[in-house]
Amino acid sequence: MAKARCFTAFLLISSLFLAPYFSISEADSSAPIESGLSWTFYESSCPKVESIIRKQLKKVFKKDIGQAAGLLRLHFHDCFVQGCDGSVLLDGSASGPSEQDAPPNLSLRATAFEIIDDLRERVHKECGRVVSCSDILALAARDSVYLSGGPDYDVPLGRRDGLTFATRNVTLQNLPPPTDNADAILSSLATKKFDPTDVVALSGGHTIGISHCSSFTNRLYPTQDPNMDKTFANNLKGICPAANSTNTTVLDIRSPDKFDNKYYVDLMNRQGLFTSDQDLYTNSKTRGIVTSFAVNETLFFEKFVLSMLKMGQLSVLTGKKGEIRANCSIRNPDNKLYLASVVEEEVEEEAWSEF
Ligand code: HEM
């Protein structure tokens, strides 16, 4: 009896200590996983992949926690355009400008691309070329959330890297602009099977990171958005004195570097930065969800993880599709598509040399 009481006390005390570290394991999550992905994909081929990434990102974030936001956004931009296939990581080629050159991607952090390829180099040094850039990006996004104070969660792995990137138009069609209202965001994300709870939860990614003035000055000039708190608007006008100012400001004024539910508290105080953020509180379809996350951080973390798992599996390439890139920004030179174009080029060159 005394033993049982002792154990209960131990559980109570340990749960008090463990409470701040929210963690969802594969067993807790009811999210179905895409065929070809697995929770244990690199168990024998690269068992240390997750620890290598986490250890290195801890170092990176110690120097600059802002990099976490850059990595989280990069994963979102990868997955929404052509699926989570690392296509956003590819440099442009002779065949045309890359996804990176499309307007929504111009404000992605150059350092985020460098961090991913540095992680790729570390992982490939340990295991050989077995882990894809798209999996590394999905793990880096998860660690960005966790190491900024958010939930920890398991990521199903086995994505392969795509051989092509999307055009400018396809990129624009798949990444909604910050000037969209909630109805536009809801219908855009519904095409990817995200419901209103997913939309509100994923928008919570704006609890960390920064934005350039140009993404929200439409709410300040020529007329001030009546849905924006007046003091907040005046402070923003100080940071962005004109519509085309190139300065930046934080997305979540209450705790800009911490992954928490304060973004929703901002929205309830009309201190959301983008129309696409603030309108989630104005629109009756999403207002209640915003409030529920503002008052219950655990609920937000739970829903965010489920939506991230959904986002992280959009149109993934698995099995024999795609490839494992040896350099995240370039398609492998030994790829068949590449060989085909080399052969064509050689034939053309021969034709030219006849003259
Ligand atoms: C729902 C539609 C969304 C829109 C319209 C949107 C729009 C934007 C814009 C305009 C910026 C600032 C770009 C700049 O001016 O520098 C930004 C930043 C950011 N977004 Fe979103 N976003 C959306 C969804 C998401 C999602 C789903 C996530 C992740 C789960 C996310 C994570 C971030 C992060 C972390 C930043 C800060 C990046 C940094 O500091 O480098 N966003 N977003």
Short mmCIF file of C-alpha atoms and ligand atoms in Angstrom, two decimals:
data_model
loop_
_atom_site.label_atom_id
_atom_site.label_comp_id
_atom_site.label_asym_id
_atom_site.label_seq_id
_atom_site.Cartn_x
_atom_site.Cartn_y
_atom_site.Cartn_z
CA MET A 1 0.00 0.00 0.00
CA ALA A 2 2.77 2.41 1.03
CA LYS A 3 4.62 1.34 -2.12
CA ALA A 4 1.59 2.17 -4.29
CA ARG A 5 1.20 5.59 -2.69
CA CYS A 6 4.87 6.25 -3.21
CA PHE A 7 4.52 5.31 -6.91
CA THR A 8 1.48 7.58 -7.36
CA ALA A 9 3.43 10.46 -5.80
CA PHE A 10 6.33 9.69 -8.14
CA LEU A 11 4.00 9.76 -11.17
CA LEU A 12 2.49 13.05 -10.03
CA ILE A 13 5.86 14.68 -9.46
CA SER A 14 7.36 13.38 -12.70
CA SER A 15 4.30 14.49 -14.69
CA LEU A 16 4.73 18.00 -13.24
CA PHE A 17 8.31 18.05 -14.47
CA LEU A 18 7.50 16.52 -17.83
CA ALA A 19 4.44 18.67 -18.55
CA PRO A 20 6.28 21.46 -20.42
CA TYR A 21 7.79 18.96 -22.86
CA PHE A 22 4.89 18.06 -25.09
CA SER A 23 5.59 15.04 -27.22
CA ILE A 24 3.51 13.01 -29.66
CA SER A 25 4.80 9.64 -30.70
CA GLU A 26 3.70 7.59 -33.69
CA ALA A 27 1.47 5.57 -31.38
CA ASP A 28 -0.40 8.67 -30.14
CA SER A 29 -1.03 10.10 -33.56
CA SER A 30 -4.07 8.85 -35.39
CA ALA A 31 -2.78 10.29 -38.68
CA PRO A 32 -2.76 7.66 -41.41
CA ILE A 33 0.54 7.41 -43.25
CA GLU A 34 1.09 7.29 -46.99
CA SER A 35 2.11 3.93 -48.40
CA GLY A 36 5.86 3.82 -48.95
CA LEU A 37 6.58 5.94 -45.87
CA SER A 38 7.47 4.35 -42.56
CA TRP A 39 8.19 5.36 -38.96
CA THR A 40 11.35 3.25 -39.02
CA PHE A 41 12.54 3.82 -42.57
CA TYR A 42 16.24 4.43 -41.81
CA GLU A 43 16.40 2.09 -38.80
CA SER A 44 19.07 -0.10 -40.40
CA SER A 45 20.44 2.11 -43.22
CA CYS A 46 21.01 5.28 -41.16
CA PRO A 47 20.02 4.83 -37.52
CA LYS A 48 21.70 8.05 -36.45
CA VAL A 49 20.01 10.36 -38.97
CA GLU A 50 17.65 11.99 -36.47
CA SER A 51 20.31 12.49 -33.78
CA ILE A 52 22.78 13.99 -36.28
CA ILE A 53 20.18 16.52 -37.43
CA ARG A 54 18.98 17.44 -33.95
CA LYS A 55 22.49 17.81 -32.55
CA GLN A 56 23.59 20.09 -35.39
CA LEU A 57 20.41 22.20 -35.32
CA LYS A 58 20.82 22.73 -31.57
CA LYS A 59 24.18 24.34 -32.38
CA VAL A 60 22.76 26.41 -35.25
CA PHE A 61 19.82 27.71 -33.19
CA LYS A 62 22.04 28.53 -30.21
CA LYS A 63 23.75 31.09 -32.45
CA ASP A 64 20.54 32.29 -34.15
CA ILE A 65 17.09 30.97 -33.23
CA GLY A 66 15.63 32.84 -36.24
CA GLN A 67 16.94 30.05 -38.47
CA ALA A 68 14.25 27.76 -37.04
CA ALA A 69 11.52 29.88 -38.65
CA GLY A 70 13.36 29.84 -41.98
CA LEU A 71 13.49 26.01 -41.99
CA LEU A 72 9.85 25.57 -40.99
CA ARG A 73 8.73 27.87 -43.81
CA LEU A 74 10.99 26.10 -46.31
CA HIS A 75 9.30 22.76 -45.55
CA PHE A 76 5.86 24.36 -46.01
CA HIS A 77 6.88 25.85 -49.37
CA ASP A 78 8.34 22.50 -50.44
CA CYS A 79 5.22 20.51 -49.58
CA PHE A 80 2.59 22.88 -51.00
CA VAL A 81 4.15 22.99 -54.46
CA GLN A 82 4.32 19.61 -56.21
CA GLY A 83 4.45 17.78 -52.84
CA CYS A 84 7.26 17.25 -50.31
CA ASP A 85 9.85 16.29 -52.91
CA GLY A 86 12.62 18.80 -52.22
CA SER A 87 11.77 20.59 -55.49
CA VAL A 88 12.05 24.00 -53.81
CA LEU A 89 15.69 23.19 -53.08
CA LEU A 90 16.63 22.82 -56.75
CA ASP A 91 18.56 25.63 -58.43
CA GLY A 92 17.34 26.92 -61.79
CA SER A 93 18.72 25.26 -64.88
CA ALA A 94 18.95 25.77 -68.59
CA SER A 95 15.36 24.55 -68.79
CA GLY A 96 14.17 27.64 -66.94
CA PRO A 97 13.91 29.52 -63.64
CA SER A 98 13.34 27.34 -60.57
CA GLU A 99 10.64 27.44 -57.90
CA GLN A 100 13.10 29.52 -55.89
CA ASP A 101 12.74 32.31 -58.46
CA ALA A 102 8.94 32.54 -58.11
CA PRO A 103 7.73 35.56 -56.06
CA PRO A 104 6.51 33.70 -52.92
CA ASN A 105 9.91 32.02 -52.58
CA LEU A 106 12.08 35.13 -52.96
CA SER A 107 11.80 35.83 -49.22
CA LEU A 108 12.88 32.33 -48.16
CA ARG A 109 16.12 32.59 -46.19
CA ALA A 110 19.26 31.74 -48.20
CA THR A 111 20.71 30.34 -44.96
CA ALA A 112 17.88 27.78 -44.73
CA PHE A 113 19.02 26.21 -48.03
CA GLU A 114 22.63 26.16 -46.78
CA ILE A 115 21.65 24.53 -43.48
CA ILE A 116 19.77 21.74 -45.30
CA ASP A 117 22.70 20.93 -47.57
CA ASP A 118 25.10 21.03 -44.62
CA LEU A 119 22.85 18.54 -42.77
CA ARG A 120 22.75 16.40 -45.93
CA GLU A 121 26.54 16.36 -46.03
CA ARG A 122 26.79 15.30 -42.37
CA VAL A 123 24.16 12.57 -42.78
CA HIS A 124 25.66 11.22 -46.03
CA LYS A 125 29.13 11.22 -44.47
CA GLU A 126 27.81 8.88 -41.75
CA CYS A 127 25.52 6.65 -43.86
CA GLY A 128 26.27 7.17 -47.54
CA ARG A 129 23.73 8.54 -50.00
CA VAL A 130 20.63 6.93 -48.49
CA VAL A 131 18.67 9.79 -46.90
CA SER A 132 16.73 12.18 -49.15
CA CYS A 133 16.87 15.99 -48.96
CA SER A 134 13.07 16.07 -48.56
CA ASP A 135 13.26 13.81 -45.48
CA ILE A 136 16.07 15.94 -44.05
CA LEU A 137 13.90 19.02 -44.56
CA ALA A 138 10.88 17.37 -42.86
CA LEU A 139 13.05 16.42 -39.86
CA ALA A 140 14.65 19.88 -39.74
CA ALA A 141 11.17 21.50 -39.69
CA ARG A 142 10.12 19.19 -36.84
CA ASP A 143 13.27 20.05 -34.87
CA SER A 144 12.71 23.77 -35.55
CA VAL A 145 9.30 23.51 -33.89
CA TYR A 146 10.56 21.46 -30.95
CA LEU A 147 13.76 23.41 -30.30
CA SER A 148 11.76 26.68 -30.30
CA GLY A 149 9.57 25.38 -27.48
CA GLY A 150 6.88 23.54 -29.47
CA PRO A 151 5.78 19.91 -29.52
CA ASP A 152 8.08 17.02 -30.40
CA TYR A 153 6.64 14.43 -32.78
CA ASP A 154 7.66 11.46 -34.89
CA VAL A 155 7.95 12.00 -38.65
CA PRO A 156 7.19 9.18 -41.10
CA LEU A 157 10.18 8.86 -43.47
CA GLY A 158 11.02 7.49 -46.90
CA ARG A 159 10.34 10.50 -49.13
CA ARG A 160 12.43 10.62 -52.30
CA ASP A 161 13.65 13.73 -54.07
CA GLY A 162 11.93 14.94 -57.22
CA LEU A 163 13.66 15.28 -60.59
CA THR A 164 11.89 18.47 -61.64
CA PHE A 165 10.78 21.77 -60.19
CA ALA A 166 7.49 23.57 -60.69
CA THR A 167 6.99 26.58 -62.96
CA ARG A 168 6.41 30.09 -61.66
CA ASN A 169 2.66 29.81 -62.34
CA VAL A 170 2.25 26.48 -60.56
CA THR A 171 4.20 27.89 -57.58
CA LEU A 172 1.96 30.96 -57.48
CA GLN A 173 -1.19 28.84 -57.72
CA ASN A 174 -0.21 26.70 -54.75
CA LEU A 175 1.10 29.28 -52.26
CA PRO A 176 -1.67 31.71 -51.30
CA PRO A 177 -0.66 35.35 -50.77
CA PRO A 178 -0.85 37.05 -47.32
CA THR A 179 -3.42 39.49 -48.75
CA ASP A 180 -5.99 36.66 -49.09
CA ASN A 181 -8.90 36.61 -46.64
CA ALA A 182 -9.88 33.52 -44.64
CA ASP A 183 -12.45 32.32 -47.21
CA ALA A 184 -9.80 32.40 -49.95
CA ILE A 185 -7.26 30.56 -47.75
CA LEU A 186 -9.89 27.99 -46.73
CA SER A 187 -10.82 27.21 -50.33
CA SER A 188 -7.20 27.17 -51.47
CA LEU A 189 -6.20 24.71 -48.73
CA ALA A 190 -9.36 22.64 -49.17
CA THR A 191 -7.96 21.60 -52.58
CA LYS A 192 -5.22 19.82 -50.60
CA LYS A 193 -7.80 18.27 -48.23
CA PHE A 194 -7.10 20.61 -45.32
CA ASP A 195 -10.16 21.46 -43.19
CA PRO A 196 -10.66 24.72 -41.22
CA THR A 197 -8.94 23.27 -38.14
CA ASP A 198 -5.88 22.38 -40.27
CA VAL A 199 -5.86 25.90 -41.74
CA VAL A 200 -5.96 27.59 -38.33
CA ALA A 201 -3.42 25.15 -36.83
CA LEU A 202 -0.94 25.47 -39.73
CA SER A 203 -1.22 29.26 -39.69
CA GLY A 204 0.09 28.94 -36.12
CA GLY A 205 3.49 28.44 -37.78
CA HIS A 206 3.47 32.26 -37.67
CA THR A 207 4.20 32.06 -33.94
CA ILE A 208 7.89 32.34 -34.92
CA GLY A 209 9.80 34.28 -37.55
CA ILE A 210 9.71 37.54 -39.42
CA SER A 211 8.15 39.25 -42.42
CA HIS A 212 9.15 41.98 -44.83
CA CYS A 213 7.05 45.17 -44.88
CA SER A 214 5.83 44.47 -48.42
CA SER A 215 3.82 41.47 -47.16
CA PHE A 216 1.49 43.62 -45.01
CA THR A 217 1.77 47.31 -46.00
CA ASN A 218 -1.48 46.88 -47.97
CA ARG A 219 -3.09 47.01 -44.49
CA LEU A 220 -1.43 50.32 -43.63
CA TYR A 221 -1.47 52.36 -46.88
CA PRO A 222 -3.29 54.13 -48.39
CA THR A 223 -5.91 53.41 -45.70
CA GLN A 224 -5.51 51.59 -42.44
CA ASP A 225 -7.28 48.24 -42.07
CA PRO A 226 -10.05 48.77 -39.48
CA ASN A 227 -9.45 45.20 -38.28
CA MET A 228 -5.97 46.15 -37.06
CA ASP A 229 -5.38 47.48 -33.55
CA LYS A 230 -4.53 51.20 -33.80
CA THR A 231 -1.40 51.22 -31.62
CA PHE A 232 -0.12 48.12 -33.39
CA ALA A 233 -0.73 49.80 -36.76
CA ASN A 234 1.11 52.96 -35.68
CA ASN A 235 4.12 50.93 -34.54
CA LEU A 236 4.13 49.09 -37.88
CA LYS A 237 4.04 52.43 -39.71
CA GLY A 238 7.20 53.37 -37.80
CA ILE A 239 8.92 50.18 -39.01
CA CYS A 240 7.54 50.51 -42.55
CA PRO A 241 7.31 54.25 -43.31
CA ALA A 242 6.27 53.57 -46.92
CA ALA A 243 4.49 50.77 -48.78
CA ASN A 244 7.74 49.69 -50.41
CA SER A 245 9.99 49.76 -47.28
CA THR A 246 12.40 46.84 -47.15
CA ASN A 247 12.50 46.44 -43.34
CA THR A 248 11.30 43.42 -41.44
CA THR A 249 9.28 42.82 -38.29
CA VAL A 250 8.28 39.85 -36.15
CA LEU A 251 5.17 37.79 -36.88
CA ASP A 252 4.17 37.27 -33.23
CA ILE A 253 4.72 40.38 -31.10
CA ARG A 254 4.18 38.59 -27.77
CA SER A 255 6.88 35.90 -28.09
CA PRO A 256 8.55 36.17 -31.53
CA ASP A 257 11.09 33.36 -31.05
CA LYS A 258 9.03 30.94 -29.03
CA PHE A 259 6.79 28.29 -30.55
CA ASP A 260 3.68 28.75 -28.41
CA ASN A 261 -0.01 29.72 -28.76
CA LYS A 262 0.56 33.48 -28.41
CA TYR A 263 -0.05 34.00 -32.15
CA TYR A 264 -3.75 33.27 -31.47
CA VAL A 265 -3.76 35.72 -28.54
CA ASP A 266 -2.36 38.30 -31.00
CA LEU A 267 -5.25 37.61 -33.38
CA MET A 268 -7.80 38.04 -30.60
CA ASN A 269 -6.21 41.44 -29.90
CA ARG A 270 -6.27 42.43 -33.59
CA GLN A 271 -2.49 42.24 -33.74
CA GLY A 272 -2.19 39.71 -36.53
CA LEU A 273 0.27 40.84 -39.21
CA PHE A 274 -1.27 39.58 -42.46
CA THR A 275 -4.85 39.75 -43.71
CA SER A 276 -4.62 35.95 -44.00
CA ASP A 277 -3.84 35.76 -40.26
CA GLN A 278 -6.23 38.38 -38.86
CA ASP A 279 -9.20 37.30 -40.94
CA LEU A 280 -9.10 33.87 -39.25
CA TYR A 281 -10.49 35.69 -36.20
CA THR A 282 -12.98 37.81 -38.17
CA ASN A 283 -14.44 34.90 -40.16
CA SER A 284 -17.14 32.96 -38.31
CA LYS A 285 -15.91 29.64 -39.78
CA THR A 286 -12.54 29.92 -38.02
CA ARG A 287 -13.05 32.35 -35.12
CA GLY A 288 -14.01 29.64 -32.61
CA ILE A 289 -10.94 27.57 -33.53
CA VAL A 290 -8.66 30.58 -33.01
CA THR A 291 -10.19 31.15 -29.55
CA SER A 292 -9.87 27.48 -28.61
CA PHE A 293 -6.13 27.52 -29.45
CA ALA A 294 -5.61 30.86 -27.65
CA VAL A 295 -6.98 29.42 -24.41
CA ASN A 296 -5.57 25.90 -24.73
CA GLU A 297 -1.97 25.51 -25.89
CA THR A 298 -2.05 21.72 -25.55
CA LEU A 299 -4.97 21.57 -27.97
CA PHE A 300 -3.06 23.77 -30.43
CA PHE A 301 0.03 21.56 -30.19
CA GLU A 302 -2.04 18.41 -30.77
CA LYS A 303 -3.80 19.83 -33.84
CA PHE A 304 -0.62 21.41 -35.19
CA VAL A 305 1.17 18.06 -35.12
CA LEU A 306 -1.69 16.30 -36.92
CA SER A 307 -1.78 19.01 -39.61
CA MET A 308 2.02 18.97 -40.00
CA LEU A 309 1.91 15.19 -40.49
CA LYS A 310 -0.72 15.71 -43.19
CA MET A 311 1.28 18.53 -44.82
CA GLY A 312 4.51 16.53 -44.64
CA GLN A 313 2.96 13.71 -46.69
CA LEU A 314 1.47 15.76 -49.55
CA SER A 315 2.19 13.99 -52.89
CA VAL A 316 5.34 12.30 -51.62
CA LEU A 317 7.52 10.26 -53.98
CA THR A 318 8.36 6.83 -52.58
CA GLY A 319 9.78 3.47 -53.64
CA LYS A 320 11.51 3.69 -57.01
CA LYS A 321 10.19 7.17 -57.87
CA GLY A 322 12.54 10.15 -57.77
CA GLU A 323 16.04 9.77 -56.36
CA ILE A 324 18.27 10.44 -53.36
CA ARG A 325 20.10 13.63 -54.31
CA ALA A 326 23.83 13.84 -53.68
CA ASN A 327 23.50 17.62 -53.48
CA CYS A 328 20.17 19.11 -52.43
CA SER A 329 20.25 21.91 -54.99
CA ILE A 330 21.07 19.80 -58.07
CA ARG A 331 19.52 16.72 -59.66
CA ASN A 332 21.96 13.80 -59.73
CA PRO A 333 24.12 13.83 -62.88
CA ASP A 334 23.78 10.04 -63.26
CA ASN A 335 20.04 10.31 -63.60
CA LYS A 336 18.47 8.87 -66.78
CA LEU A 337 16.71 12.17 -67.61
CA TYR A 338 20.05 13.90 -67.46
CA LEU A 339 21.71 11.24 -69.62
CA ALA A 340 18.96 11.66 -72.20
CA SER A 341 19.61 15.39 -72.41
CA VAL A 342 23.40 14.87 -72.61
CA VAL A 343 22.95 12.46 -75.51
CA GLU A 344 20.67 14.97 -77.25
CA GLU A 345 23.21 17.76 -76.67
CA GLU A 346 26.02 15.61 -78.11
CA VAL A 347 23.98 14.82 -81.20
CA GLU A 348 23.21 18.51 -81.64
CA GLU A 349 26.87 19.42 -81.19
CA GLU A 350 27.87 16.86 -83.84
CA ALA A 351 25.29 18.34 -86.18
CA TRP A 352 26.72 21.82 -85.65
CA SER A 353 30.35 20.60 -86.21
CA GLU A 354 29.44 19.49 -89.72
CA PHE A 355 29.31 23.15 -90.81
C1 HEM B 1 -1.87 29.81 -44.92
C2 HEM B 1 -1.23 30.53 -45.77
C3 HEM B 1 0.08 31.23 -45.48
C4 HEM B 1 0.42 32.45 -45.95
C5 HEM B 1 -0.44 33.38 -46.80
C6 HEM B 1 1.74 32.74 -45.47
C7 HEM B 1 2.45 33.89 -45.76
C8 HEM B 1 3.69 34.20 -45.24
C9 HEM B 1 4.42 35.42 -45.54
C10 HEM B 1 3.96 36.49 -46.52
C11 HEM B 1 5.54 35.41 -44.79
C12 HEM B 1 6.59 36.51 -44.71
C13 HEM B 1 7.45 36.57 -45.95
C14 HEM B 1 8.31 37.81 -45.90
O1 HEM B 1 7.80 38.87 -46.24
O2 HEM B 1 9.50 37.72 -45.51
C15 HEM B 1 5.54 34.19 -44.01
C16 HEM B 1 6.52 33.84 -43.12
C17 HEM B 1 6.53 32.65 -42.44
N1 HEM B 1 5.64 31.62 -42.58
FE1 HEM B 1 3.89 31.68 -43.59
N2 HEM B 1 2.19 31.69 -44.72
C18 HEM B 1 1.21 30.74 -44.70
C19 HEM B 1 1.29 29.50 -44.09
C20 HEM B 1 2.36 29.05 -43.37
C21 HEM B 1 2.51 27.72 -42.86
C22 HEM B 1 1.54 26.58 -43.14
C23 HEM B 1 3.68 27.67 -42.16
C24 HEM B 1 4.30 26.52 -41.44
C25 HEM B 1 3.61 25.60 -40.83
C26 HEM B 1 4.26 29.00 -42.23
C27 HEM B 1 5.42 29.37 -41.61
C28 HEM B 1 6.01 30.60 -41.75
C29 HEM B 1 7.19 31.01 -41.00
C30 HEM B 1 7.89 30.20 -39.92
C31 HEM B 1 7.53 32.29 -41.44
C32 HEM B 1 8.74 33.14 -40.99
C33 HEM B 1 9.92 32.81 -41.90
C34 HEM B 1 11.22 33.49 -41.50
O3 HEM B 1 11.33 34.10 -40.44
O4 HEM B 1 12.16 33.37 -42.30
N3 HEM B 1 3.46 29.79 -43.00
N4 HEM B 1 4.41 33.48 -44.32
#
